PDB file of C-alpha atoms in Angstrom:
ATOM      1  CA  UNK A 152       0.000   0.000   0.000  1.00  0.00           C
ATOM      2  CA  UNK A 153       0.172   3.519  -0.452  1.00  0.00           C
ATOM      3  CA  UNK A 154       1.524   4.362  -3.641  1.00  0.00           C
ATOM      4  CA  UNK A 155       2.580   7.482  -4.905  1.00  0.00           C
ATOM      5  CA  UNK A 156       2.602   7.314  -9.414  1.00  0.00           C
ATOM      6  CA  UNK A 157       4.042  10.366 -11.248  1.00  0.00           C
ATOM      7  CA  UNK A 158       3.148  11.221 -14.629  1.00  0.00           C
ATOM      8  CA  UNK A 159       5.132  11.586 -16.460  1.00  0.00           C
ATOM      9  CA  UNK A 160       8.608  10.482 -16.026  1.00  0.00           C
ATOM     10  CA  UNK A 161      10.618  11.872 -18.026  1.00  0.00           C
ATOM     11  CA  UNK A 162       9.774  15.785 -19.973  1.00  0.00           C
ATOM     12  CA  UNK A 163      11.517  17.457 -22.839  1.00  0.00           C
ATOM     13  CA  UNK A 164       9.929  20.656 -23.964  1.00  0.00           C
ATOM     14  CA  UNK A 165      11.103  24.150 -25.415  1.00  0.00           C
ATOM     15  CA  UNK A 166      11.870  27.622 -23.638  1.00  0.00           C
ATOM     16  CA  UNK A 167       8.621  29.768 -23.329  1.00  0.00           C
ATOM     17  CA  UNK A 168       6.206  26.448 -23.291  1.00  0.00           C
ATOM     18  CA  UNK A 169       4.331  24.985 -20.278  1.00  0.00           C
ATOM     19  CA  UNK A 170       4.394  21.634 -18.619  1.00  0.00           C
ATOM     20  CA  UNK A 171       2.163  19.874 -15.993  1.00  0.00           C
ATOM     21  CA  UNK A 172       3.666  16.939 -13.852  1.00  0.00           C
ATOM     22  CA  UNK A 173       0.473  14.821 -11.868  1.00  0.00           C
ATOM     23  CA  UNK A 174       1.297  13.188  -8.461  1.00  0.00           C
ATOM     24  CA  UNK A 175      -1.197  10.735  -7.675  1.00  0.00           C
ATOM     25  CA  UNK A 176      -2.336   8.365  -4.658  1.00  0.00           C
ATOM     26  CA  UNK A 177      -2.950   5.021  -5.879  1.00  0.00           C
ATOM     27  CA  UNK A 178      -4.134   3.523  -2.907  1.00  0.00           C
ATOM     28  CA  UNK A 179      -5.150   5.983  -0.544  1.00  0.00           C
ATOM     29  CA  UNK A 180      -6.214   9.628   0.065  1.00  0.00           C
ATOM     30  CA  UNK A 181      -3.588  11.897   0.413  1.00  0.00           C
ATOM     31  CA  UNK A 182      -4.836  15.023   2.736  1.00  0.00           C
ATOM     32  CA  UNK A 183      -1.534  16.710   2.406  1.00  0.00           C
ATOM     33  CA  UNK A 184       0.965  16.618  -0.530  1.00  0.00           C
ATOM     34  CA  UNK A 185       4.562  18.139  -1.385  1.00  0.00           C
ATOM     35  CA  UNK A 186       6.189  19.323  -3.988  1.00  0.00           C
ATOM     36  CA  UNK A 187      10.031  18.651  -3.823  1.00  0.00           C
ATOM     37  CA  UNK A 188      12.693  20.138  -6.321  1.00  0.00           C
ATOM     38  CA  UNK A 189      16.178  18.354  -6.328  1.00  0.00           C
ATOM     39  CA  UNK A 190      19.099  19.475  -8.632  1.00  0.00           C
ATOM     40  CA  UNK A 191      22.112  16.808  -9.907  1.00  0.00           C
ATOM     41  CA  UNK A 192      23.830  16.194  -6.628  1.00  0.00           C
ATOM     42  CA  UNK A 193      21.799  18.226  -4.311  1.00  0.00           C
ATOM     43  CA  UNK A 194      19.408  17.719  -1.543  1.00  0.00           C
ATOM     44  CA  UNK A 195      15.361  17.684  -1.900  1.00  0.00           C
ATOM     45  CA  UNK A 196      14.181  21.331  -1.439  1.00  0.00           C
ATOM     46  CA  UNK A 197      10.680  21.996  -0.275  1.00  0.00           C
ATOM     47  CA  UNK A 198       8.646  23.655  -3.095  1.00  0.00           C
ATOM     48  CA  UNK A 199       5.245  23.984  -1.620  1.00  0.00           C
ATOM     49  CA  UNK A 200       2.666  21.966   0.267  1.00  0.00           C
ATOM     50  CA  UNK A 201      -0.729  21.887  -0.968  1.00  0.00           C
ATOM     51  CA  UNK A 202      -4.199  20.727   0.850  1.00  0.00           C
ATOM     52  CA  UNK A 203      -7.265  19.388  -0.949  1.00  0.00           C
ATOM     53  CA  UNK A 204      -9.535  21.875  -1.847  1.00  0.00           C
ATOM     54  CA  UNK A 205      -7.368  24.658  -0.446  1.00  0.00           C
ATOM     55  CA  UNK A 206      -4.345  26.879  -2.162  1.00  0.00           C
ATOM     56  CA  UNK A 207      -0.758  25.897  -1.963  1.00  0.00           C
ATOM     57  CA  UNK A 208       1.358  27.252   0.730  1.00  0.00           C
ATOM     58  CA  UNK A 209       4.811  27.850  -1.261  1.00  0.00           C
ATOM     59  CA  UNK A 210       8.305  28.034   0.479  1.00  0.00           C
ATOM     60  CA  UNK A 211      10.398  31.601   0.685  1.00  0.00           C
ATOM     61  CA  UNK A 212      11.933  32.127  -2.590  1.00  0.00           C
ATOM     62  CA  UNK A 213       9.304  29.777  -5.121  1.00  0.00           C
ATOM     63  CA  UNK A 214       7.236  31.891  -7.409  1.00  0.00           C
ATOM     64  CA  UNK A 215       3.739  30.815  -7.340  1.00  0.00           C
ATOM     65  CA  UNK A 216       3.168  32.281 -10.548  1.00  0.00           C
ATOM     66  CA  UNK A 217       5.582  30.352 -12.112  1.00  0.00           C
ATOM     67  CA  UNK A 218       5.326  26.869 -10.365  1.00  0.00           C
ATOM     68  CA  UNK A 219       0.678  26.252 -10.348  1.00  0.00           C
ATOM     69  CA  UNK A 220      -0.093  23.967  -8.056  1.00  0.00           C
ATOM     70  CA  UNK A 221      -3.514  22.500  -7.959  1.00  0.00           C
ATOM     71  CA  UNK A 222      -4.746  19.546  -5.600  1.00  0.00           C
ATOM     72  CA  UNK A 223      -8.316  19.237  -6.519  1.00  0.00           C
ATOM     73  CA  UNK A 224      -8.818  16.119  -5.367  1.00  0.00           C
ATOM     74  CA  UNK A 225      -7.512  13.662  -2.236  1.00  0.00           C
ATOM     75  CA  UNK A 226      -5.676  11.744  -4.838  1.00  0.00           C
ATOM     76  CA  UNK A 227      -4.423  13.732  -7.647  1.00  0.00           C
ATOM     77  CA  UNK A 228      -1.961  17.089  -7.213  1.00  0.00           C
ATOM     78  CA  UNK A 229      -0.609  18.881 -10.432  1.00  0.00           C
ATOM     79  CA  UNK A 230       2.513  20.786 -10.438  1.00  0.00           C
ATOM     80  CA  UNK A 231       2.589  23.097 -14.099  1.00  0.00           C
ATOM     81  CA  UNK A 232       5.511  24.630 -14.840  1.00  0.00           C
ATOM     82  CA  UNK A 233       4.922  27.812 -16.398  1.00  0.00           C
ATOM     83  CA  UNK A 234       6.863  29.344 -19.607  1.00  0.00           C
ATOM     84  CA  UNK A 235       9.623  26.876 -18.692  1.00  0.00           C
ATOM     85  CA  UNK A 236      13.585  28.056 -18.980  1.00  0.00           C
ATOM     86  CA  UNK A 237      16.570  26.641 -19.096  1.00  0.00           C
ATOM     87  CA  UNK A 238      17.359  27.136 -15.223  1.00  0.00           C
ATOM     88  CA  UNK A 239      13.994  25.425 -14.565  1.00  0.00           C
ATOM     89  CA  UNK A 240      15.256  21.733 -15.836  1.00  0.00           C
ATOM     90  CA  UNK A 241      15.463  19.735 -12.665  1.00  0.00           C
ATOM     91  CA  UNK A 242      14.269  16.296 -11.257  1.00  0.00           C
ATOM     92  CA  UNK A 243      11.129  17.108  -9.592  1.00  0.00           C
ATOM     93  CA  UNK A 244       9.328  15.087  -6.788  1.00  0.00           C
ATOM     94  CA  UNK A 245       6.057  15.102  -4.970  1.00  0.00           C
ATOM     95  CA  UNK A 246       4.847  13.112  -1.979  1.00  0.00           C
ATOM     96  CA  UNK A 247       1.883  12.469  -0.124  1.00  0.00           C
ATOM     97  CA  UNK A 248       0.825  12.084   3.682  1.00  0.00           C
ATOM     98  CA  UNK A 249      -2.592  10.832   4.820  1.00  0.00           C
ATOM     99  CA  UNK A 250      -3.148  13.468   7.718  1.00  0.00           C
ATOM    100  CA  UNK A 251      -2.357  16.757   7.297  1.00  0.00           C
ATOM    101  CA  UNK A 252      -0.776  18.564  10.502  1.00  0.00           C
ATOM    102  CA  UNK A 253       1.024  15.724  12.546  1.00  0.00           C
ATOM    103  CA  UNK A 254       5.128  16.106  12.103  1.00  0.00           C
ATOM    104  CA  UNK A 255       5.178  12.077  12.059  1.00  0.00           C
ATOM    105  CA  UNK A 256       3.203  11.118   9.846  1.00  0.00           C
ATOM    106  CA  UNK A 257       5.183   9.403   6.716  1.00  0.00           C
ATOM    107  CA  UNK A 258       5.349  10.819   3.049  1.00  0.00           C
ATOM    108  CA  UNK A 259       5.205   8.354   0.447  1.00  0.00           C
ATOM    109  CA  UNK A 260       7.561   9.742  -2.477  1.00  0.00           C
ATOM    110  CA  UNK A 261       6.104   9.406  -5.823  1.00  0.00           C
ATOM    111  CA  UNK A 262       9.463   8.350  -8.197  1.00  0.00           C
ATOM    112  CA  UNK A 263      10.046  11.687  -9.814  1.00  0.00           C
ATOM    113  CA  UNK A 264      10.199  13.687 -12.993  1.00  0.00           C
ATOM    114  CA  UNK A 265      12.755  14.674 -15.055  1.00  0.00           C
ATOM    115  CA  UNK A 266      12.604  17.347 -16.423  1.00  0.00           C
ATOM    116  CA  UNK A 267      14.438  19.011 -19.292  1.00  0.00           C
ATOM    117  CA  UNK A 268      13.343  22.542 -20.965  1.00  0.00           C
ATOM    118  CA  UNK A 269      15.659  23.242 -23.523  1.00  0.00           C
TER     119      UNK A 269
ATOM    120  CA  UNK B1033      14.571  26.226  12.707  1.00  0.00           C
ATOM    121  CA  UNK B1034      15.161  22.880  11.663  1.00  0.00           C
ATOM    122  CA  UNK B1035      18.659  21.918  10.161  1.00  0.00           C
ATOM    123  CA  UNK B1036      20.029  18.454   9.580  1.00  0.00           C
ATOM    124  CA  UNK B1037      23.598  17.620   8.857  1.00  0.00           C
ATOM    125  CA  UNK B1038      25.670  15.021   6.653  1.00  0.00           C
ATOM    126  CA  UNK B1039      29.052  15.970   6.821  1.00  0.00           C
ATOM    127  CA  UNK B1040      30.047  13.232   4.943  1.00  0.00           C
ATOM    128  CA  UNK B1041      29.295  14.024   0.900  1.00  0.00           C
ATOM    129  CA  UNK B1042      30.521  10.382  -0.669  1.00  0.00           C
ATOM    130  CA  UNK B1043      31.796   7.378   0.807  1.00  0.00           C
ATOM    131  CA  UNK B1044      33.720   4.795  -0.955  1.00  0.00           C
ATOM    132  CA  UNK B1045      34.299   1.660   0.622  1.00  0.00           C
ATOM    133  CA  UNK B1046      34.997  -1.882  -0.919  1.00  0.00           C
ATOM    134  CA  UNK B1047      32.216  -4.784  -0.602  1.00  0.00           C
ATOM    135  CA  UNK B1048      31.613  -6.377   2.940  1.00  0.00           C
ATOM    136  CA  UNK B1049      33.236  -3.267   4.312  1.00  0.00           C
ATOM    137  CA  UNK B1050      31.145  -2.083   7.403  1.00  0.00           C
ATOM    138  CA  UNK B1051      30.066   1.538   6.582  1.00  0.00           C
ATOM    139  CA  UNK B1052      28.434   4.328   8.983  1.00  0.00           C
ATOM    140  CA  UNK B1053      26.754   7.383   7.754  1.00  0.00           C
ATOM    141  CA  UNK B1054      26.979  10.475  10.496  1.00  0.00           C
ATOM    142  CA  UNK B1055      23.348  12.794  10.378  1.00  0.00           C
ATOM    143  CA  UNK B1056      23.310  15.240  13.135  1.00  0.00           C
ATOM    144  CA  UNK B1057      20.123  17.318  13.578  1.00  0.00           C
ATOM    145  CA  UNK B1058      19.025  20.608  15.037  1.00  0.00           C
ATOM    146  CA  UNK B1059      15.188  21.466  16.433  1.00  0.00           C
ATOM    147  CA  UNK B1060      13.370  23.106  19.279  1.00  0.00           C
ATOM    148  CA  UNK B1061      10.751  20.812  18.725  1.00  0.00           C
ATOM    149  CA  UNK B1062      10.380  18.288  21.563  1.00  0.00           C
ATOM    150  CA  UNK B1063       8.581  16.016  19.710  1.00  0.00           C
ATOM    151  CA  UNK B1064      10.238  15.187  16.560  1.00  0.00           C
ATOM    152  CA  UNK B1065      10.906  12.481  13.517  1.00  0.00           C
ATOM    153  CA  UNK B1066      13.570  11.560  11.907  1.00  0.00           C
ATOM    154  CA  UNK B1067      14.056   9.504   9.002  1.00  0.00           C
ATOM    155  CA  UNK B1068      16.415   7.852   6.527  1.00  0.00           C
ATOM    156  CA  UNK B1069      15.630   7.164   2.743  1.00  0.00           C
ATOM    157  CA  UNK B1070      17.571   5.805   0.055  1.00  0.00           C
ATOM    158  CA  UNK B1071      17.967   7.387  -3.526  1.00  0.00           C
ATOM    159  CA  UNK B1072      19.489   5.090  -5.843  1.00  0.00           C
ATOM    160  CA  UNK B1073      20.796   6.301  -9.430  1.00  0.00           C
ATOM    161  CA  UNK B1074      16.746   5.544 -10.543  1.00  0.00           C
ATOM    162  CA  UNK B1075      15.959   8.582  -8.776  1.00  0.00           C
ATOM    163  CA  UNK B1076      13.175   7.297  -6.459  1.00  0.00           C
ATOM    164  CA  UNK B1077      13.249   7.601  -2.916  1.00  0.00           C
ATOM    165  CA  UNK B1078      13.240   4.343  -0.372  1.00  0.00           C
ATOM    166  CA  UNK B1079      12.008   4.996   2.948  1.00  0.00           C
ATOM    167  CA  UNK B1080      14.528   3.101   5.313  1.00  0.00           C
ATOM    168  CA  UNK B1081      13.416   4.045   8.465  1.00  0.00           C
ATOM    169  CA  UNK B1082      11.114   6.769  10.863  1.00  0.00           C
ATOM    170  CA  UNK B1083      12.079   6.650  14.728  1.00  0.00           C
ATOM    171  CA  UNK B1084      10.571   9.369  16.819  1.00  0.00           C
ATOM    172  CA  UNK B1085      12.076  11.859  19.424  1.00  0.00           C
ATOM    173  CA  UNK B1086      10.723   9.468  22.686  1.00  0.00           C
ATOM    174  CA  UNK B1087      12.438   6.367  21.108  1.00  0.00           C
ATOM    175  CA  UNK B1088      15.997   5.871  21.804  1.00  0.00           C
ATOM    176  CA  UNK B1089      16.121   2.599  20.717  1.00  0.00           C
ATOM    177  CA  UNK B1090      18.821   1.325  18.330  1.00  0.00           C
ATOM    178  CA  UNK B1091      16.897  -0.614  15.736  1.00  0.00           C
ATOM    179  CA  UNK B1092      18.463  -3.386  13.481  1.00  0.00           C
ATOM    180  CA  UNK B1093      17.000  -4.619  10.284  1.00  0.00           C
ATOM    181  CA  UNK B1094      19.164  -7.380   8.325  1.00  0.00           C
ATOM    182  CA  UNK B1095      22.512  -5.298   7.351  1.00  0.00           C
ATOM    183  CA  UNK B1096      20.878  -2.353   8.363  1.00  0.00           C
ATOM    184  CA  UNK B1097      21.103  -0.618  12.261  1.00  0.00           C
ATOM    185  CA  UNK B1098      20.442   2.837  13.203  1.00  0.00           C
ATOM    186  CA  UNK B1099      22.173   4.412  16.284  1.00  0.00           C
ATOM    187  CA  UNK B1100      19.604   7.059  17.732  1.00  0.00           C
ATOM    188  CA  UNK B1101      21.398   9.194  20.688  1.00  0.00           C
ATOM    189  CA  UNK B1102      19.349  12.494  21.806  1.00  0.00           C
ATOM    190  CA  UNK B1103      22.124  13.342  23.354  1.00  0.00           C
ATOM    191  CA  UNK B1104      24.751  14.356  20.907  1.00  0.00           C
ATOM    192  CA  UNK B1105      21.401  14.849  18.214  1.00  0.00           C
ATOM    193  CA  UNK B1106      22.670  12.144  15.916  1.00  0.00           C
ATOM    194  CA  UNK B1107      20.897   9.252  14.155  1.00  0.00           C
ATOM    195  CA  UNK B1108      23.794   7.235  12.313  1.00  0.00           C
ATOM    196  CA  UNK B1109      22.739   4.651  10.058  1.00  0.00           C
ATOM    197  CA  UNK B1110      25.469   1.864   9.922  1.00  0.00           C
ATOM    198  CA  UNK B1111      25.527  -0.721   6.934  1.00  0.00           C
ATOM    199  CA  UNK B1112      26.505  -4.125   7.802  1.00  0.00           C
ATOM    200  CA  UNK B1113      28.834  -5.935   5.005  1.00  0.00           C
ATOM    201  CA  UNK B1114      28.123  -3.965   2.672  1.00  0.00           C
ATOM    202  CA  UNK B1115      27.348  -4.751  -0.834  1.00  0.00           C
ATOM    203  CA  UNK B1116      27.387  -3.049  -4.540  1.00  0.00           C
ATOM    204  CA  UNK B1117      23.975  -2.801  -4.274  1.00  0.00           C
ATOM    205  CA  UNK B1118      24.003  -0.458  -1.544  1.00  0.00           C
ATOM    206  CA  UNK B1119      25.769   1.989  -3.654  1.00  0.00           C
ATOM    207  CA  UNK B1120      23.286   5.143  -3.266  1.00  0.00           C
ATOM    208  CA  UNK B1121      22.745   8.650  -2.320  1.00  0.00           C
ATOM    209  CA  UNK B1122      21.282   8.185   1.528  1.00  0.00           C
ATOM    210  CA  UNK B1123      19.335  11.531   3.050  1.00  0.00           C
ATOM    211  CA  UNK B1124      18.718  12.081   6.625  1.00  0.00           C
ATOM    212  CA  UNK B1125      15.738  13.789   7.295  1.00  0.00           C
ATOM    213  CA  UNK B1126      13.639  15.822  10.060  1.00  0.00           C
ATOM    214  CA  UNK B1127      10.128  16.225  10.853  1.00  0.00           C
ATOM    215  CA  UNK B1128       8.814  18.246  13.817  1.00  0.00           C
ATOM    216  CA  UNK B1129       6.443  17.619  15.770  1.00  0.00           C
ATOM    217  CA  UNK B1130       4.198  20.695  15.286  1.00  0.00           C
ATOM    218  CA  UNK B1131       5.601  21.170  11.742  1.00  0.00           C
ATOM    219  CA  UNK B1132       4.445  18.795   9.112  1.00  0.00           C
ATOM    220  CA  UNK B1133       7.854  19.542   6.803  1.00  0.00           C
ATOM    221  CA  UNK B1134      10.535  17.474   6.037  1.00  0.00           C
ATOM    222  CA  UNK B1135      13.739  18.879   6.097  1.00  0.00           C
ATOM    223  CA  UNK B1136      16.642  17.214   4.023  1.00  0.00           C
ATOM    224  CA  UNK B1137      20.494  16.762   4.838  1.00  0.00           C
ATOM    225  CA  UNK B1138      22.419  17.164   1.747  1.00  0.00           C
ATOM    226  CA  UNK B1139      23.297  13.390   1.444  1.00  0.00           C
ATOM    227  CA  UNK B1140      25.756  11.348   1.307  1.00  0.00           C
ATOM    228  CA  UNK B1141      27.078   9.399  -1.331  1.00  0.00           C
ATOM    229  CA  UNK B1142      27.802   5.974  -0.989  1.00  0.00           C
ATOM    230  CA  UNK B1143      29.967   3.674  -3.804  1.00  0.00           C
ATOM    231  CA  UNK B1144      30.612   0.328  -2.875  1.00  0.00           C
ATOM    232  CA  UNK B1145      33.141  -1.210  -4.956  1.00  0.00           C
ATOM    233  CA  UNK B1146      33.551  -5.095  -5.998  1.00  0.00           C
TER     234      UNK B1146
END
């Protein structure tokens, strides 16, 4: 149990052009999920949380307008990428946690999303 | 604020070497979580272990341990004979109690050689 999918994997697109990543819960409804942003040979770095139904809460320094995020349902969040550059090709990675609120409750990672904007 | 700590960027060691990863942490949270995951060169995270703040228990699973001390703020993660398929990025990370966040250490690499 509780399975996180992303679609899709892997993303090439050009400069100036949008692209939408889905996180989904494939066996379970995920109250809370995160948006993580890693770079080669980095750490994870919080983009934003988002709540069902509610707006995303983004992290000092993340531009709302340029990373969407929409969680309109307790198993689906979308992450779209918005007039993509260069300096926006990373590995991106969401997660989900049943309860929203308690510090230990466990986030199942969803296996990422490459993605390249050339 | 929440900080966690891998000194150690990248490892090498040679297979059925014994190998211990150092994570020290920083909160004012009392209750707390920390947690280990494995990132192999696929990309996705494993999720090795979660111990929380009250448990001081060491905790052994196969080749795997995990030495918890609240009093130096370190959860080490020691590898047991280790093989290539260890070979990884491993993250230590933080949860607070009141804060549902994770916070990441900046990993460690880990190449185990034949």
């Amino acid at each position: 149990g509780a399975v996180v999918s992303q679609h899709p994997s892997r993303v090439i697109c050009k400069s100036g052009t949008s692209v939408k990543i889905e996180c989904r819960s494939l066996d379970f409804q995920a109250t809370t999920m995160f948006w993580y942003r890693q770079f080669p040979k980095q750490s994870l770095m919080l983009m934003a949380t988002s709540n069902e139904g509610s707006k995303a809460t983004y992290e000092q320094g993340v531009e709302k307008d340029k990373f969407l995020i929409n969680h309109a349902s307790l198993t689906l969040s979308t992450l779209t990428v918005t007039s993509a550059h260069p300096e926006d090709s990373s590995f991106y990675i969401c997660s989900a946690s049943r309860t929203s609120g308690v510090g230990g409750n466990e986030q199942f990672f969803g296996p990422g999303t490459r993605l390249t904007v050339l | 604020a929440q900080k966690v700590t891998q000194a150690q960027t990248e490892i090498s060691v040679v297979e059925k070497e014994d190998v211990t990863l150092d994570c020290v942490y920083e909160t004012r949270d009392t209750t707390y979580y920390l947690f280990w995951y494995k990132q192999p060169p696929s990309g996705e995270l494993v999720f090795l272990i979660r111990r929380n703040s009250f448990d001081e228990q060491n905790e052994i699973s196969g080749r795997y341990s995990w030495n918890f001390q609240k009093s130096t703020s370190s959860f080490n993660f020691t590898i047991t004979a280790s093989q290539v398929v260890d070979s990884a990025v491993y993250f230590c990370a933080l949860s607070g109690g009141s804060n549902y966040k994770l916070t990441f250490g900046k990993g460690t690499l880990l190449t185990v050689n034949p």
